[in-house]
Each structure stands twice: as structure tokens, then as C-alpha cells.
């Protein structure tokens, strides 16, 4: 849906495998910065996802619905981010930062994206201090070794992760 009538459209892209409380925080805050925020769920098979793209889209849609934000939608994509953003009529890419390591990677990506389309700005939001350590990769690792992921994801996401791990098998002695 291209931009219309001065509407400010933002895209918050990610793999969301699984969506965490940190992601939800960025969604909630990012939604305040734009008229319409599109959560772009990318396939990104290089990250070896636990969930299929369709499962991740459904999970993100459920979490977004629980936030009760009427200006947020969820769209799956398997394309270059800037092409996806252009197609959505976005003028802003929203990215969350947890630590210095995130900044270095995101800074490089923002520079490359600017080379591809200088008309789309990247906005960085610092994760809430209490949520900064949360990463989807770590949530999966903790769950795989039988740890409690309740502090990092919503109850329904925890249930999804545990059900999937029951199928693929746990690791280690717990």
C-alpha cells in the first residue's frame, strides 16, 4: 500500500523467531512515531529459524493484536528490505538497538540502505533497559536447554516455543 496524503509509513523488519517482549516494546514505541507501522516478517533462512514464515507471521499478528494498536499491520516478505519498504510506501525504517554490537551492525546496514534509497530514513530506538539482554536467538537457546523463557516472551509465545522444542527435541542435561 503506497503512501498517500502525507501519511508517514514506517517498516519494522525482522525475523521474529520468536517475537520477544523487546520486539513488542519497539513495536509499541515505533507505532507512536508514524501514522502506520508495518511489521515486516522476513524469511531470512540464514538464521536457521525454529518457525516457518507463516507461523512467525501468525505469532506476530497475535502479539500485535494484544498490543491493541490500530495503526500496526503485519506483512511477510522475502525481498531486499528497501524494495519491500518502497512497495509499502514507507519513508522510515524502525530498528531496535540493544547494545553497542547491535549499533555497529545496524549502522552499516543503514548506510547501505541509504545508498539504495536516500529517501527512506532509518530510526533507531533503544530497547527498554529491562529488555536489552533479550534476543530471539538466546530465547531459543535457553528453551532448548530447558530454561525458563517466561521473562522474555509472552505466555502464548512461550507455549509456541516449548511446543516446537518438544517436537525437535531438547538439548543437554537439565
Short mmCIF file of C-alpha atoms in Angstrom, two decimals:
data_model
loop_
_atom_site.label_atom_id
_atom_site.label_comp_id
_atom_site.label_asym_id
_atom_site.label_seq_id
_atom_site.Cartn_x
_atom_site.Cartn_y
_atom_site.Cartn_z
CA UNK A 1 0.00 0.00 0.00
CA UNK A 2 1.81 3.13 -1.16
CA UNK A 3 1.94 6.27 0.94
CA UNK A 4 -1.00 8.61 0.49
CA UNK A 5 -1.83 12.16 1.52
CA UNK A 6 1.24 12.81 3.64
CA UNK A 7 0.75 9.67 5.72
CA UNK A 8 4.02 8.68 7.41
CA UNK A 9 4.57 4.94 6.96
CA UNK A 10 7.25 3.03 8.83
CA UNK A 11 8.54 -0.51 8.46
CA UNK A 12 9.92 -2.51 11.37
CA UNK A 13 11.60 -5.52 9.75
CA UNK A 14 12.81 -8.67 11.43
CA UNK A 15 12.80 -12.42 11.55
CA UNK A 16 10.85 -12.50 14.84
CA UNK A 17 11.81 -16.12 15.56
CA UNK A 18 10.22 -15.82 18.08
CA UNK A 19 8.83 -12.37 18.78
CA UNK A 20 10.03 -11.21 22.21
CA UNK A 21 8.98 -8.65 24.79
CA UNK A 22 11.80 -6.49 23.40
CA UNK A 23 10.23 -6.60 19.92
CA UNK A 24 6.85 -5.70 21.40
CA UNK A 25 8.41 -2.70 23.16
CA UNK A 26 9.88 -1.43 19.87
CA UNK A 27 6.54 -2.00 18.10
CA UNK A 28 4.63 -0.09 20.78
CA UNK A 29 7.07 2.82 20.69
CA UNK A 30 7.61 2.80 16.92
CA UNK A 31 3.85 2.98 16.35
CA UNK A 32 3.88 6.40 18.06
CA UNK A 33 6.36 7.78 15.52
CA UNK A 34 4.41 7.06 12.34
CA UNK A 35 0.84 7.09 11.11
CA UNK A 36 1.11 3.47 10.05
CA UNK A 37 3.69 0.89 11.14
CA UNK A 38 4.16 -2.27 9.10
CA UNK A 39 5.89 -5.15 10.82
CA UNK A 40 7.81 -6.87 8.03
CA UNK A 41 8.42 -10.52 8.85
CA UNK A 42 11.25 -11.71 6.63
CA UNK A 43 12.10 -15.29 5.74
CA UNK A 44 15.88 -14.95 6.42
CA UNK A 45 16.64 -18.66 6.21
CA UNK A 46 20.30 -17.94 7.07
CA UNK A 47 19.22 -17.52 10.71
CA UNK A 48 18.04 -21.17 10.83
CA UNK A 49 14.54 -20.29 12.11
CA UNK A 50 12.64 -22.50 14.53
CA UNK A 51 9.31 -21.46 12.97
CA UNK A 52 8.15 -21.24 9.35
CA UNK A 53 7.50 -17.79 7.89
CA UNK A 54 3.75 -18.42 8.10
CA UNK A 55 3.98 -19.43 11.76
CA UNK A 56 6.06 -16.35 12.58
CA UNK A 57 3.61 -14.06 10.79
CA UNK A 58 0.71 -15.59 12.75
CA UNK A 59 2.67 -15.27 16.01
CA UNK A 60 3.49 -11.61 15.33
CA UNK A 61 -0.12 -10.88 14.30
CA UNK A 62 -1.35 -12.38 17.59
CA UNK A 63 1.15 -10.36 19.63
CA UNK A 64 0.33 -7.13 17.76
CA UNK A 65 -3.39 -7.72 18.37
CA UNK A 66 -2.68 -7.99 22.09
CA UNK A 67 -0.99 -4.56 21.99
CA UNK A 68 -4.25 -3.01 20.73
CA UNK A 69 -2.56 -0.67 18.28
CA UNK A 70 -4.85 0.23 15.40
CA UNK A 71 -2.07 1.62 13.19
CA UNK A 72 0.07 -1.54 13.07
CA UNK A 73 -0.13 -4.34 10.50
CA UNK A 74 1.97 -7.42 9.76
CA UNK A 75 3.25 -8.37 6.32
CA UNK A 76 5.59 -11.19 5.34
CA UNK A 77 8.32 -10.54 2.80
CA UNK A 78 11.18 -12.25 1.03
CA UNK A 79 12.95 -9.41 -0.72
CA UNK A 80 15.52 -6.72 -0.26
CA UNK A 81 14.34 -4.56 2.66
CA UNK A 82 14.45 -1.32 0.70
CA UNK A 83 12.38 -2.80 -2.14
CA UNK A 84 9.83 -4.01 0.42
CA UNK A 85 9.79 -0.59 2.12
CA UNK A 86 9.30 1.18 -1.22
CA UNK A 87 6.42 -1.14 -2.09
CA UNK A 88 4.78 -0.34 1.26
CA UNK A 89 5.20 3.42 0.69
CA UNK A 90 7.46 3.70 3.74
CA UNK A 91 9.65 6.70 4.48
CA UNK A 92 11.03 5.30 7.74
CA UNK A 93 12.72 2.05 8.77
CA UNK A 94 12.44 1.40 12.52
CA UNK A 95 15.22 -0.61 14.12
CA UNK A 96 15.72 -1.59 17.74
CA UNK A 97 19.10 -1.44 19.43
CA UNK A 98 20.15 -3.42 22.49
CA UNK A 99 23.89 -2.96 22.70
CA UNK A 100 26.96 -1.50 21.00
CA UNK A 101 27.32 -4.65 18.89
CA UNK A 102 23.81 -4.05 17.51
CA UNK A 103 24.73 -0.46 16.70
CA UNK A 104 27.79 -1.41 14.65
CA UNK A 105 25.79 -3.85 12.52
CA UNK A 106 22.76 -1.55 12.21
CA UNK A 107 24.94 1.46 11.36
CA UNK A 108 26.46 -0.48 8.47
CA UNK A 109 23.04 -1.65 7.28
CA UNK A 110 21.60 1.88 7.50
CA UNK A 111 24.47 3.16 5.37
CA UNK A 112 23.90 0.51 2.72
CA UNK A 113 20.15 1.14 2.77
CA UNK A 114 20.75 4.88 2.34
CA UNK A 115 22.82 4.09 -0.76
CA UNK A 116 19.89 2.08 -2.13
CA UNK A 117 17.24 4.71 -1.31
CA UNK A 118 18.21 8.00 0.34
CA UNK A 119 14.51 8.91 0.67
CA UNK A 120 13.93 6.33 3.40
CA UNK A 121 15.35 7.22 6.81
CA UNK A 122 16.41 4.69 9.44
CA UNK A 123 15.34 5.46 13.00
CA UNK A 124 16.97 3.62 15.90
CA UNK A 125 15.08 3.02 19.14
CA UNK A 126 16.97 1.89 22.20
CA UNK A 127 15.35 -1.09 23.85
CA UNK A 128 13.98 -0.51 27.33
CA UNK A 129 16.80 -1.14 29.82
CA UNK A 130 14.98 -4.12 31.35
CA UNK A 131 14.60 -5.69 27.89
CA UNK A 132 18.06 -5.03 26.45
CA UNK A 133 19.50 -8.51 27.06
CA UNK A 134 16.64 -10.25 25.23
CA UNK A 135 17.45 -11.77 21.84
CA UNK A 136 15.39 -14.35 19.96
CA UNK A 137 18.48 -16.50 19.48
CA UNK A 138 19.09 -16.59 23.25
CA UNK A 139 15.42 -17.29 23.99
CA UNK A 140 15.58 -20.35 21.72
CA UNK A 141 18.84 -21.50 23.28
CA UNK A 142 17.51 -21.15 26.83
CA UNK A 143 14.37 -23.09 25.88
CA UNK A 144 16.38 -25.81 24.11
CA UNK A 145 18.30 -26.42 27.33
CA UNK A 146 15.14 -26.50 29.46
CA UNK A 147 15.42 -22.98 30.92
CA UNK A 148 12.51 -20.68 31.74
CA UNK A 149 11.82 -18.18 28.97
CA UNK A 150 8.79 -16.63 30.71
CA UNK A 151 10.58 -13.32 31.46
CA UNK A 152 11.44 -12.79 27.79
CA UNK A 153 8.29 -13.64 25.80
CA UNK A 154 4.54 -13.52 26.28
CA UNK A 155 2.72 -16.60 27.60
CA UNK A 156 1.35 -17.61 24.19
CA UNK A 157 4.78 -17.27 22.55
CA UNK A 158 6.36 -19.29 25.37
CA UNK A 159 3.80 -22.02 24.72
CA UNK A 160 4.56 -21.94 20.97
CA UNK A 161 8.31 -22.18 21.58
CA UNK A 162 8.00 -25.01 24.10
CA UNK A 163 5.63 -26.97 21.84
CA UNK A 164 8.07 -26.63 18.93
CA UNK A 165 11.04 -27.63 21.05
CA UNK A 166 9.12 -30.67 22.30
CA UNK A 167 8.86 -31.68 18.61
CA UNK A 168 12.50 -31.04 17.67
CA UNK A 169 13.97 -32.21 20.96
CA UNK A 170 15.76 -30.54 23.84
CA UNK A 171 19.49 -30.47 24.40
CA UNK A 172 21.74 -31.01 27.39
CA UNK A 173 21.19 -32.32 30.88
CA UNK A 174 18.55 -30.32 32.67
#
